[in-house]
Short mmCIF file of C-alpha atoms in Angstrom, two decimals:
data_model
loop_
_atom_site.label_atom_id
_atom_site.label_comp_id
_atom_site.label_asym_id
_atom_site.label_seq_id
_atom_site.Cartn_x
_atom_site.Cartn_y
_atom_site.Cartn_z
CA UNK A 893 -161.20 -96.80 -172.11
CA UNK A 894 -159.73 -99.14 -169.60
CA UNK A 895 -156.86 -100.28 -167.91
CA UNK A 896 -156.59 -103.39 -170.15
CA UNK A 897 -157.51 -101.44 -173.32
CA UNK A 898 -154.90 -100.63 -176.26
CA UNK A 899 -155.04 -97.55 -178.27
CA UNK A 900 -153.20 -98.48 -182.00
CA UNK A 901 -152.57 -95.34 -183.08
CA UNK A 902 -152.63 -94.87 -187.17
CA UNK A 903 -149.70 -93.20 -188.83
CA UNK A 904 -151.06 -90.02 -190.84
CA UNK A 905 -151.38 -90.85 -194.46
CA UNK A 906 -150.36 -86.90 -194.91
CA UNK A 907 -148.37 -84.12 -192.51
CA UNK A 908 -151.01 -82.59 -190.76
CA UNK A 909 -152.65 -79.32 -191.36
CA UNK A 910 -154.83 -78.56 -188.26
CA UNK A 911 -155.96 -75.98 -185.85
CA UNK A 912 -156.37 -77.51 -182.17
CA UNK A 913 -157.33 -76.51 -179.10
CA UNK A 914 -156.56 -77.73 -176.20
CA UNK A 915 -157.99 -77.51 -172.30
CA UNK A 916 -157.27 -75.04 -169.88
CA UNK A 917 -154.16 -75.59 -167.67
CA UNK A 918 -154.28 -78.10 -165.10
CA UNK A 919 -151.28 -76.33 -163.37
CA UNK A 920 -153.46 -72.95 -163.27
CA UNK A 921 -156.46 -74.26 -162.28
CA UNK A 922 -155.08 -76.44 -159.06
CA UNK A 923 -153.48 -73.18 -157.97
CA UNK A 924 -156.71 -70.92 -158.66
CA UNK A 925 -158.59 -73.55 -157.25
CA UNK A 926 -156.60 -73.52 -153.71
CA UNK A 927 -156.40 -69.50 -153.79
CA UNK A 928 -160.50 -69.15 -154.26
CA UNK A 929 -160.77 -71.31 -151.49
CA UNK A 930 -158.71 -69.01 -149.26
CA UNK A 931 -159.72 -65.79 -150.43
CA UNK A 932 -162.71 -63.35 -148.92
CA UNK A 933 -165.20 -63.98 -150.89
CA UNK A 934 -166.58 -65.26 -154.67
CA UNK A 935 -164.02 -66.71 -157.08
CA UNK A 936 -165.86 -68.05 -160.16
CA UNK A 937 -163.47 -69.84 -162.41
CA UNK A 938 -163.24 -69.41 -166.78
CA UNK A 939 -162.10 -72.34 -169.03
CA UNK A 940 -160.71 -74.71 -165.94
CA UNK A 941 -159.92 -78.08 -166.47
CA UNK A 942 -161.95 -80.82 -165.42
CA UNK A 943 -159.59 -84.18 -165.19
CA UNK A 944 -158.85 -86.65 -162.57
CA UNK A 945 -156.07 -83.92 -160.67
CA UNK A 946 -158.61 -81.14 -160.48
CA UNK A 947 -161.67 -82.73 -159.44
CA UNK A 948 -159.44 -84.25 -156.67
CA UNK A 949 -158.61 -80.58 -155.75
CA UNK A 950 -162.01 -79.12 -155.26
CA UNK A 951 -163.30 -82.36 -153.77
CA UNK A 952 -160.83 -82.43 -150.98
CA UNK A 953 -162.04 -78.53 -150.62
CA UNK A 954 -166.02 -79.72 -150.57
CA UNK A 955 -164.61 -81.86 -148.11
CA UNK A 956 -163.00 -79.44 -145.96
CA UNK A 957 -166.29 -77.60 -145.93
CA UNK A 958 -165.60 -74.89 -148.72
CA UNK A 959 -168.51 -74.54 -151.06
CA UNK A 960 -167.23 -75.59 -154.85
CA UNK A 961 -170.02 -75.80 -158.02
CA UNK A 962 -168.80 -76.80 -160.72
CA UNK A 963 -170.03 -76.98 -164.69
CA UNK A 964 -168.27 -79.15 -166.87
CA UNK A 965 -170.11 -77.88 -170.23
CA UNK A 966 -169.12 -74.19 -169.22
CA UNK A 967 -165.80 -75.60 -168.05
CA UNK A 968 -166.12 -73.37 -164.83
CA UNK A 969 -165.92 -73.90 -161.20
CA UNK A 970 -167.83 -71.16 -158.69
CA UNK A 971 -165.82 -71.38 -154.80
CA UNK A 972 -167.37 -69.24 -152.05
CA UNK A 973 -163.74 -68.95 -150.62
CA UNK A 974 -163.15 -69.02 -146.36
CA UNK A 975 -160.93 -65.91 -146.40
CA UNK A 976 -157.66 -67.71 -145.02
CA UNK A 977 -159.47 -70.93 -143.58
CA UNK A 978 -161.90 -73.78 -143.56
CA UNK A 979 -164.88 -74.78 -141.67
CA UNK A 980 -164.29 -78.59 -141.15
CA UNK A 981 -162.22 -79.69 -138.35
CA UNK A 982 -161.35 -82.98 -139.06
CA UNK A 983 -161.43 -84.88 -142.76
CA UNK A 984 -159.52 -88.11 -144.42
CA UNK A 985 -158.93 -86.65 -147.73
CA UNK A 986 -157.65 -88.60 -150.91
CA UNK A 987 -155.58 -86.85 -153.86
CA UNK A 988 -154.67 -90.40 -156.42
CA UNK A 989 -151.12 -89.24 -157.69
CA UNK A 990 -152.19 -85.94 -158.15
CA UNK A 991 -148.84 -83.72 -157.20
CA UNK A 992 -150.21 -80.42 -157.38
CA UNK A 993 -153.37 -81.31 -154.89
CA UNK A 994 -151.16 -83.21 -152.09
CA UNK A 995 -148.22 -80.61 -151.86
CA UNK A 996 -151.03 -77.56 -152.44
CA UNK A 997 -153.19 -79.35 -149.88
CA UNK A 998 -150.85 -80.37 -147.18
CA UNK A 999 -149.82 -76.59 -146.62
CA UNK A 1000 -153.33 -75.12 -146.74
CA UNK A 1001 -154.39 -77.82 -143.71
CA UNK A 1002 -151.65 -76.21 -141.58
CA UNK A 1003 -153.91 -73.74 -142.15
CA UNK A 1004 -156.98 -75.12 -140.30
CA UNK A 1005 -158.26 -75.98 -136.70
CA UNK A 1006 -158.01 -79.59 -136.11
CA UNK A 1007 -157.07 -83.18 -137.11
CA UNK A 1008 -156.68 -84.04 -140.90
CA UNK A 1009 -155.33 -86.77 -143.04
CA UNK A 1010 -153.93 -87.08 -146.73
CA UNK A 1011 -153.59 -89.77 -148.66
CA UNK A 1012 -152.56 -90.90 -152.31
CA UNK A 1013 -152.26 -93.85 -154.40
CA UNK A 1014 -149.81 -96.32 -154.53
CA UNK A 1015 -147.59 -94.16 -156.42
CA UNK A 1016 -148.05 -91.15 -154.31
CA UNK A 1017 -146.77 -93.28 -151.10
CA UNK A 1018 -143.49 -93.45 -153.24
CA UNK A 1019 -143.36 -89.59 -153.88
CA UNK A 1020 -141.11 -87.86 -151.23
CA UNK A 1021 -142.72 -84.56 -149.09
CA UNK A 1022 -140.32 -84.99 -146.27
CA UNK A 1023 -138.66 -81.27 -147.54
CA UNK A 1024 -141.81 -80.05 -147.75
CA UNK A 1025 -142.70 -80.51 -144.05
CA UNK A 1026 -139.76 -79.66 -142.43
CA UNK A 1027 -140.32 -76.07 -143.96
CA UNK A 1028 -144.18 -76.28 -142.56
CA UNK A 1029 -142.57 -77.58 -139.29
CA UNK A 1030 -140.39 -74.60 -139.24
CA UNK A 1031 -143.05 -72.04 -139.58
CA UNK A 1032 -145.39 -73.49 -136.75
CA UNK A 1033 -146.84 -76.82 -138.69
CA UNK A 1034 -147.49 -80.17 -136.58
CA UNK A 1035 -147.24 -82.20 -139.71
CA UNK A 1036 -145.56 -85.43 -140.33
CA UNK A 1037 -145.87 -88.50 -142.72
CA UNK A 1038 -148.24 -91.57 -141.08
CA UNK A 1039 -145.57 -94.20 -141.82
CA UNK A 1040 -142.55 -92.01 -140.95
CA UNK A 1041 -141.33 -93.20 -145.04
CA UNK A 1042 -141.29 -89.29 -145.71
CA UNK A 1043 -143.91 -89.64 -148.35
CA UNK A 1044 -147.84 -89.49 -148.11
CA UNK A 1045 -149.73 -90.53 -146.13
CA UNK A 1046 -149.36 -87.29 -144.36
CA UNK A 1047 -150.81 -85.89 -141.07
CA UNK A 1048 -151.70 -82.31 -140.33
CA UNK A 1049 -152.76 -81.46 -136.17
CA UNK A 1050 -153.34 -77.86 -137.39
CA UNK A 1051 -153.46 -75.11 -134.99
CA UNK A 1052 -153.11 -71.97 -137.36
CA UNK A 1053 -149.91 -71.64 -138.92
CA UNK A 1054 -147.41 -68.96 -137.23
CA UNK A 1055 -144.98 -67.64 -140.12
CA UNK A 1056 -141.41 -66.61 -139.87
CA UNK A 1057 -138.40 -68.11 -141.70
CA UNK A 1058 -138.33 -70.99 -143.44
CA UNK A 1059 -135.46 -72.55 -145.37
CA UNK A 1060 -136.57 -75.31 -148.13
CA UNK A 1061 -134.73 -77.58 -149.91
CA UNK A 1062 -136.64 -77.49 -153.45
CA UNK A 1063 -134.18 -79.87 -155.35
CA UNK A 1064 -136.63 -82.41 -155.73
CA UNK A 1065 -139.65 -80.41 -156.81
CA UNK A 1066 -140.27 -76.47 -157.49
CA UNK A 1067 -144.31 -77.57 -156.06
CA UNK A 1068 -143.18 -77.50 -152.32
CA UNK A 1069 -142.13 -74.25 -153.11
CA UNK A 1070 -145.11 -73.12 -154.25
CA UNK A 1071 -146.96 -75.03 -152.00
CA UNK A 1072 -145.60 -72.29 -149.01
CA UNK A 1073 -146.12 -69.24 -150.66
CA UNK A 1074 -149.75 -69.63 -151.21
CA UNK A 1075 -150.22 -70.30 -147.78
CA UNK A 1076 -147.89 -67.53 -146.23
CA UNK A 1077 -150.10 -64.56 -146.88
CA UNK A 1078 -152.35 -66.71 -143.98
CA UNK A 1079 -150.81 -66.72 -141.63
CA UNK A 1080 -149.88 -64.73 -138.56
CA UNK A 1081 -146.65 -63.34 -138.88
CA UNK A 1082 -146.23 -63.84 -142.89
CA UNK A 1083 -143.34 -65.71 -144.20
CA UNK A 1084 -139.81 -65.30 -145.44
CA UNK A 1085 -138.61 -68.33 -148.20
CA UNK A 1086 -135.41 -69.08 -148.39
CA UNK A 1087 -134.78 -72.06 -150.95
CA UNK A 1088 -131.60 -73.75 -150.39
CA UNK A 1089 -130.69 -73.95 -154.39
CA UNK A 1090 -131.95 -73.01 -157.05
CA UNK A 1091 -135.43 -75.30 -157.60
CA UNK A 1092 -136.25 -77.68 -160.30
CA UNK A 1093 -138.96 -76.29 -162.74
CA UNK A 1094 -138.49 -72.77 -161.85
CA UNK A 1095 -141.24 -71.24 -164.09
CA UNK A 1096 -143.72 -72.96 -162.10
CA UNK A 1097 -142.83 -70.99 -159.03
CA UNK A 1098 -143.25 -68.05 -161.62
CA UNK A 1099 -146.75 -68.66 -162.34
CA UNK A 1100 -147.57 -69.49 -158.50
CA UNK A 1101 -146.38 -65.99 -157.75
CA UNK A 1102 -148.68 -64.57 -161.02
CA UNK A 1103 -151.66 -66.24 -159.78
CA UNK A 1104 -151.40 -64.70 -156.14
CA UNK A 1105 -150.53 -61.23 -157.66
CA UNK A 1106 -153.88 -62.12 -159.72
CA UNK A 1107 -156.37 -63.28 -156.40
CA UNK A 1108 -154.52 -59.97 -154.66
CA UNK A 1109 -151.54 -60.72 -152.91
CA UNK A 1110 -148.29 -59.40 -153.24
CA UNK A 1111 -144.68 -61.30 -153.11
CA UNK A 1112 -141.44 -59.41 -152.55
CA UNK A 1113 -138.09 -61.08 -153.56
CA UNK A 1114 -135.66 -59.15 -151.27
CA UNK A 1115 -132.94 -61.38 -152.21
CA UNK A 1116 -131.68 -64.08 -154.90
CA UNK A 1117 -133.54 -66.71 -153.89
CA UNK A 1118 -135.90 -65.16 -150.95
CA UNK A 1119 -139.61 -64.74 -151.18
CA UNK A 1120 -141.40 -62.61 -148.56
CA UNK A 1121 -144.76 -62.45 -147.79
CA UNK A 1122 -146.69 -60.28 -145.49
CA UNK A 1123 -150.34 -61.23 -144.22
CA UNK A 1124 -152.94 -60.16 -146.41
CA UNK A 1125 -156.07 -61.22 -147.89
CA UNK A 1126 -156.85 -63.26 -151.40
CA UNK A 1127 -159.57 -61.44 -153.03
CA UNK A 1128 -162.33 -63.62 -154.71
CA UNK A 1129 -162.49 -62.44 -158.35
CA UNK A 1130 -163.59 -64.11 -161.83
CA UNK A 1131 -160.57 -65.89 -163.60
CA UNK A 1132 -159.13 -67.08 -166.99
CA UNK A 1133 -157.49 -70.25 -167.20
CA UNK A 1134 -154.81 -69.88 -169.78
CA UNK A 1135 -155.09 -73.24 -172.73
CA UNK A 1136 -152.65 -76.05 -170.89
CA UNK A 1137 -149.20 -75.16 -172.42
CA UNK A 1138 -148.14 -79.03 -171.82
CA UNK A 1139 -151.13 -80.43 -173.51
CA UNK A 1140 -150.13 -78.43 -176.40
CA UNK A 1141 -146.74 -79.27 -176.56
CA UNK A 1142 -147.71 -82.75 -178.24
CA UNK A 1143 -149.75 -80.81 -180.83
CA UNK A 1144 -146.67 -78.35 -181.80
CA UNK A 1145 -144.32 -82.16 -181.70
CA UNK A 1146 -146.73 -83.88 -184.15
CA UNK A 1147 -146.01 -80.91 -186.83
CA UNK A 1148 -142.22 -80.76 -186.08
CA UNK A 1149 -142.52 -84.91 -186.40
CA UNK A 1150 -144.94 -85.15 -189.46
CA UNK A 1151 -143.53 -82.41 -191.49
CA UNK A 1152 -146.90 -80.57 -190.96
CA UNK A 1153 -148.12 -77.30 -189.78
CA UNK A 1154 -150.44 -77.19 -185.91
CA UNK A 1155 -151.55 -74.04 -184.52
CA UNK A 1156 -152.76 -74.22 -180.83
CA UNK A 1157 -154.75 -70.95 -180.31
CA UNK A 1158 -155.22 -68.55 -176.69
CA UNK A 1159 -151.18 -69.15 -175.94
CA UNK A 1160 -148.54 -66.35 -176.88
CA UNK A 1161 -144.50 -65.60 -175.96
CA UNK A 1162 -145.68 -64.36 -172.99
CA UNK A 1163 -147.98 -66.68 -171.13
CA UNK A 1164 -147.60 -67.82 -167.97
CA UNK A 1165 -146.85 -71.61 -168.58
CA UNK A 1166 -143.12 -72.20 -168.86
CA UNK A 1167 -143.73 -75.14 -171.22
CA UNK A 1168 -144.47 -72.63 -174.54
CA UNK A 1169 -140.36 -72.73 -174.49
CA UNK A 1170 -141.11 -76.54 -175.90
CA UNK A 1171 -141.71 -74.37 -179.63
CA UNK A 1172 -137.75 -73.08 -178.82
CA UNK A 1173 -136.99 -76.56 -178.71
CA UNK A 1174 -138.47 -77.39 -181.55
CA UNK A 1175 -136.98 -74.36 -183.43
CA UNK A 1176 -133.54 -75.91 -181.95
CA UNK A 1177 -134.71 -78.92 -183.74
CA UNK A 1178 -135.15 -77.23 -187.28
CA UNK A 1179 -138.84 -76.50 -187.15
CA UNK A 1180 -140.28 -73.42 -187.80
CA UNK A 1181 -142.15 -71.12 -185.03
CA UNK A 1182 -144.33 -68.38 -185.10
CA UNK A 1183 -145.36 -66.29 -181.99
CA UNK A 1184 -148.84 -64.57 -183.00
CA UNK A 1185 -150.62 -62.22 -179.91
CA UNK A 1186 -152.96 -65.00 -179.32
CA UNK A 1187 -151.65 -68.56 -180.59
CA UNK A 1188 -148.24 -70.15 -181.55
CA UNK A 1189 -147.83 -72.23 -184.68
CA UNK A 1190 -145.14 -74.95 -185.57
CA UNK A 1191 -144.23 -76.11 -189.25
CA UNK A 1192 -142.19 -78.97 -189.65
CA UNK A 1193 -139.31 -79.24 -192.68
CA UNK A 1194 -137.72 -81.61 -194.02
CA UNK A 1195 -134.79 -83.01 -191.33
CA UNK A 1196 -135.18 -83.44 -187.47
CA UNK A 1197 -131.81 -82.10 -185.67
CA UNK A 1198 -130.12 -83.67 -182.79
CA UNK A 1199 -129.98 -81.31 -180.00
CA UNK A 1200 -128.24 -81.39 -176.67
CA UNK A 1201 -130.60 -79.54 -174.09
CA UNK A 1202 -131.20 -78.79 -170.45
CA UNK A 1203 -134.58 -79.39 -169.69
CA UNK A 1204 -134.90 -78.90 -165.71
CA UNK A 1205 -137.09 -75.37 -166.43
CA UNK A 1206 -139.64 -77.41 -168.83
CA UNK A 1207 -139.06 -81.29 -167.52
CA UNK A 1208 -142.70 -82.15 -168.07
CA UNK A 1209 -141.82 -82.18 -172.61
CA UNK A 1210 -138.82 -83.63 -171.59
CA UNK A 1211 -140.73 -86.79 -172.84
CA UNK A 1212 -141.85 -85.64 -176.00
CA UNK A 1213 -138.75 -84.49 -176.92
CA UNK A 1214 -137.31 -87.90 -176.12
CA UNK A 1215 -140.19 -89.55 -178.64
CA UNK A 1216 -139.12 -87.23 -181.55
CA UNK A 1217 -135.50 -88.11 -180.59
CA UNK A 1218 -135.00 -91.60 -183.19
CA UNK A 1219 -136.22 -89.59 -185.79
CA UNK A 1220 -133.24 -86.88 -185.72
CA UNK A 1221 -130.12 -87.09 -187.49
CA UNK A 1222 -127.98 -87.03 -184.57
CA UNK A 1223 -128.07 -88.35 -180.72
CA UNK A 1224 -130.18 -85.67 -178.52
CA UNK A 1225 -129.33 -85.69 -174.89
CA UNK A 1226 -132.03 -84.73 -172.01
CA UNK A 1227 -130.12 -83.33 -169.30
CA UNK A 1228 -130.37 -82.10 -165.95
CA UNK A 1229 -133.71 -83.99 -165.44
CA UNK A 1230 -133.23 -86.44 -162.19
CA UNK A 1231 -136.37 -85.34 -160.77
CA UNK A 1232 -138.29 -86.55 -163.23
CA UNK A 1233 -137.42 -90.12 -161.69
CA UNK A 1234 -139.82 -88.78 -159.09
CA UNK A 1235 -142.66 -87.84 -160.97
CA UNK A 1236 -146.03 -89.89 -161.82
CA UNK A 1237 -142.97 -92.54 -162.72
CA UNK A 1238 -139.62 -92.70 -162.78
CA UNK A 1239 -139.88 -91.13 -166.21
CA UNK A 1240 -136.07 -91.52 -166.96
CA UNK A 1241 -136.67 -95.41 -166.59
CA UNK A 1242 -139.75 -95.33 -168.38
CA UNK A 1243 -138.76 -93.65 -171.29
CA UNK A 1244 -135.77 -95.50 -171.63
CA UNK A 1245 -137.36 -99.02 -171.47
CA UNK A 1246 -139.83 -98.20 -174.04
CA UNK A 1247 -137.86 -96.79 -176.26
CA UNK A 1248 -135.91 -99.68 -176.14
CA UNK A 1249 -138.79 -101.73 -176.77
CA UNK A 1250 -139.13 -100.13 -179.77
CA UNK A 1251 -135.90 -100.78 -181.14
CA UNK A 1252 -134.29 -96.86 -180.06
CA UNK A 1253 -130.46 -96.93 -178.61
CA UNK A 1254 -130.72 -95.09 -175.57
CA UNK A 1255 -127.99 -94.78 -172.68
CA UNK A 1256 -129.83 -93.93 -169.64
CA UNK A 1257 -127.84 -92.26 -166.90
CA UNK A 1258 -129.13 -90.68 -163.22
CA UNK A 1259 -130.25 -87.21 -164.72
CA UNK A 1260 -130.36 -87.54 -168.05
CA UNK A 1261 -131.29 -89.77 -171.50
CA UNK A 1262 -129.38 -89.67 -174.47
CA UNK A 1263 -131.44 -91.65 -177.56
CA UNK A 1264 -129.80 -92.42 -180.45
CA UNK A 1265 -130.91 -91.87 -184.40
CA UNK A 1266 -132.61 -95.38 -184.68
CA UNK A 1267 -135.07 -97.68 -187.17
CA UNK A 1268 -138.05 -97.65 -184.47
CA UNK A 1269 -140.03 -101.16 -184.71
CA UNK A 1270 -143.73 -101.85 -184.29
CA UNK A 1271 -144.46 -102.69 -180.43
CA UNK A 1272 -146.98 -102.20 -177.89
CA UNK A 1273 -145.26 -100.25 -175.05
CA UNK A 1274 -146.18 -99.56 -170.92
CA UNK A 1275 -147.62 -96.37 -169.67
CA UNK A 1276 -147.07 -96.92 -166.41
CA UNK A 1277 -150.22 -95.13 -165.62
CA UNK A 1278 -148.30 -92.25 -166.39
CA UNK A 1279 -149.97 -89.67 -168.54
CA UNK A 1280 -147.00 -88.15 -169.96
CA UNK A 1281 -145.45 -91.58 -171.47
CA UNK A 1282 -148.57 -92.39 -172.91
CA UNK A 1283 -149.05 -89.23 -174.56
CA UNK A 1284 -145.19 -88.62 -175.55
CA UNK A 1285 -145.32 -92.11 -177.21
CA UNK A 1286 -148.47 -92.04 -178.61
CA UNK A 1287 -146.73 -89.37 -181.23
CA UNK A 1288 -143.94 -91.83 -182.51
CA UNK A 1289 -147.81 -93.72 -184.07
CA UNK A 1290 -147.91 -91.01 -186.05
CA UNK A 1291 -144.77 -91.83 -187.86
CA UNK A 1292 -144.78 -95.52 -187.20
CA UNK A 1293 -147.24 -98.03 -188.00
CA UNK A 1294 -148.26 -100.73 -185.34
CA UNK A 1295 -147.57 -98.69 -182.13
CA UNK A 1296 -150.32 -99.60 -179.19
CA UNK A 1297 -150.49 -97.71 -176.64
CA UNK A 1298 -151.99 -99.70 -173.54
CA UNK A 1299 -153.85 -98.33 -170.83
CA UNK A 1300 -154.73 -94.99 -172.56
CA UNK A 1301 -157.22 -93.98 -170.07
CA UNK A 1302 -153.87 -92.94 -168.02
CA UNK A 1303 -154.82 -89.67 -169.74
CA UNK A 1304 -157.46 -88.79 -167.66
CA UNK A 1305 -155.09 -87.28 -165.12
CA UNK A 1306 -154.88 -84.07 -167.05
CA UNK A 1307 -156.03 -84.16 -170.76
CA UNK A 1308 -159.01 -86.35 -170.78
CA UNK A 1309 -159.59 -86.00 -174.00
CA UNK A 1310 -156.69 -86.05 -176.09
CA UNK A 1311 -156.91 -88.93 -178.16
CA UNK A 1312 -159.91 -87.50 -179.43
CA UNK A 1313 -157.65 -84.30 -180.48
CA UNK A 1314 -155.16 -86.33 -181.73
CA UNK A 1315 -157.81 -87.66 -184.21
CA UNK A 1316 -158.40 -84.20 -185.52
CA UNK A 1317 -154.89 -84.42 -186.55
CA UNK A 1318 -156.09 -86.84 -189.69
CA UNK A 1319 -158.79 -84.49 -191.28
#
């Protein structure tokens, strides 16, 4: 597929009865990624992703002379990690508008012994890291943004990094958080976190923590709010990549949507991607869930409910849930998203003009979207090479006949493949 393309997607003919499984998390396997690179020794990764994000993460670590194989028909990657550094001294590295690999990357070249540059697309020159910084600055970075905009492209004269305090403002996004606490086992004097607030998407920092307790490292939380971190060493070791929680979110929508029934297998209640709380949403909604030990299953009924939700914990279905929105039987307001405006879009905007497009009442406001019960009309809407609109609109096809989704090759970014799983939706 290409820019210029159009995917029309078909409206099912029946509610779907389908079993689908779905790639391993891209979220999980950027942070597993950066952690084998650090750690002593041999990391050999199970059921990663391969998309546009993670191949930008372990090329930027090829680059900075850390040894990454990697076997797409095994879905594995192999690091030989550089226990707490990197051999290259200087490198120009390039990310696209992957999040994950600029914020992950910019701390872990504080890391290093020399000059480096990072740089994004258009997009990511838009994408704020100012807060970011100042918390590197504050534990010994030289770091600063090329254009002095406070976004990308950022440079890193790395000299070690010292530790101590930091104080971060994570309002904006809950990766800069996670960004220093991988790196603060590394360095000298280890590092205590303070976050000024309480971050946006907090179950990401959740899983950050998970996957250092997983390579080895321990995190203390001393106080509401406070992270320490003493030096220690990341541990190569063979690791899992949990099924991607928000690629599965779609599946789990098309049921509640369609009236059908969608089982995504190797997620549970307890897994480690805050976005299986999408299937509480969808119970909210008037589905039905079920929680199995290894999978979780939504069936659809007969009437879509209005609901008014928070989403900051779980912003990334925030769009999703806005897609099934026309189709309840009352308004449904997304709240407490206005980070989202700073995302791969400005997914508020985004949303809200397509929907429109399609004929949907919404009243867009600065952190939220209410969408109003609405007769959706045939249209071909913008993805704004945005993976999540595409994807979150692509559903309302299912329902609605003559929806084209253009540039569907947006999708790359993290789910390469999922208009090939959304055909398995029709057997």
């Amino acid at each position: 597929m290409s820019e210029a393309e159009i995917y029309w997607v078909r409206p099912l003919s029946k509610p779907p009865e389908a079993t689908i499984e779905v790639p391993g998390s891209k979220s999980l396997t950027n942070r597993a990624l950066l952690l084998a690179a650090l750690a002593r020794g041999s990391s050999v990764l199970h059921r990663a992703l391969f998309s546009d994000d993670t191949l930008y993460m372990a090329e930027a670590w090829r680059a900075l002379g850390i040894e990454v194989a990697q076997d797409t028909a095994r879905q594995q990657f192999s690091v030989c990690g550089g226990a707490g550094g990197f051999p290259a001294t200087r490198a120009d590295l390039f990310v696209g508008n992957a999040g994950t690999a600029m914020r992950f990357l910019v701390a872990a070249l504080c890391l290093g012994h020399g000059n480096f540059r990072i740089d994004g697309s258009a997009r990511m020159r838009e994408r704020p890291i100012q807060a970011l910084l100042d918390a590197l600055v504050q534990l010994g970075a030289d770091v600063t943004t090329e254009r002095g905009t406070g976004c990308p492209p950022v440079l890193v004269r790395a000299q070690g990094l010292r530790g101590g305090t930091a104080t971060l403002d994570a309002r904006k996004s809950s990766q800069f958080v996670s960004a220093v606490l991988q790196v603060a086992p590394c360095t000298e004097k280890g590092v205590e976190l303070v976050l000024a607030g309480p971050p946006v998407a907090e179950p990401y920092v959740d899983m950050t923590v998970a996957v250092m307790h997983a390579f080895g490292v321990a995190v203390e939380r001393p106080r509401e709010r406070t992270f320490w971190i003493g030096p220690q060493e990341y541990t190569g070791r063979p690791y899992e990549v949990e099924p991607d929680a928000s690629s599965a979110h779609y599946f789990w929508a098309a049921a509640a949507l369609c009236g059908g029934r969608v089982r995504v297998p190797g997620l549970h209640r307890a897994s480690l991607q805050g976005d299986v709380r999408f299937a509480d949403v969808l119970a909210a909604m008037g589905a039905s869930v079920t929680f199995g030990p290894n999978w979780i299953e939504v069936c659809g009924n007969d009437v879509l409910q209005g609901i008014d939700v928070d989403m900051n914990a779980i912003s990334d279905t925030a769009m999703t849930l806005a897609a099934l929105a026309p189709f309840a039987n009352r308004p449904t307001r997304i709240g407490n998203v206005a980070h989202l405006r700073l995302q791969e879009s400005d997914r508020l905007r985004a949303m809200a003009t397509e929907l429109s497009r399609l004929g949907v009442r919404v009243d867009e406001e600065a952190d939220s979207l209410t969408i109003y019960p609405s007769r959706v009309a045939p249209a071909v809407v913008e993805t704004y090479d945005d993976h999540r609109i595409a994807m979150s609109l692509a559903l309302i096809g299912l329902r609605v006949p003559g929806i084209g989704i253009r540039n569907p090759a947006c999708v790359r970014k993290t789910f390469p493949n999922f208009f090939d799983k959304l055909e398995e939706l029709y057997r």
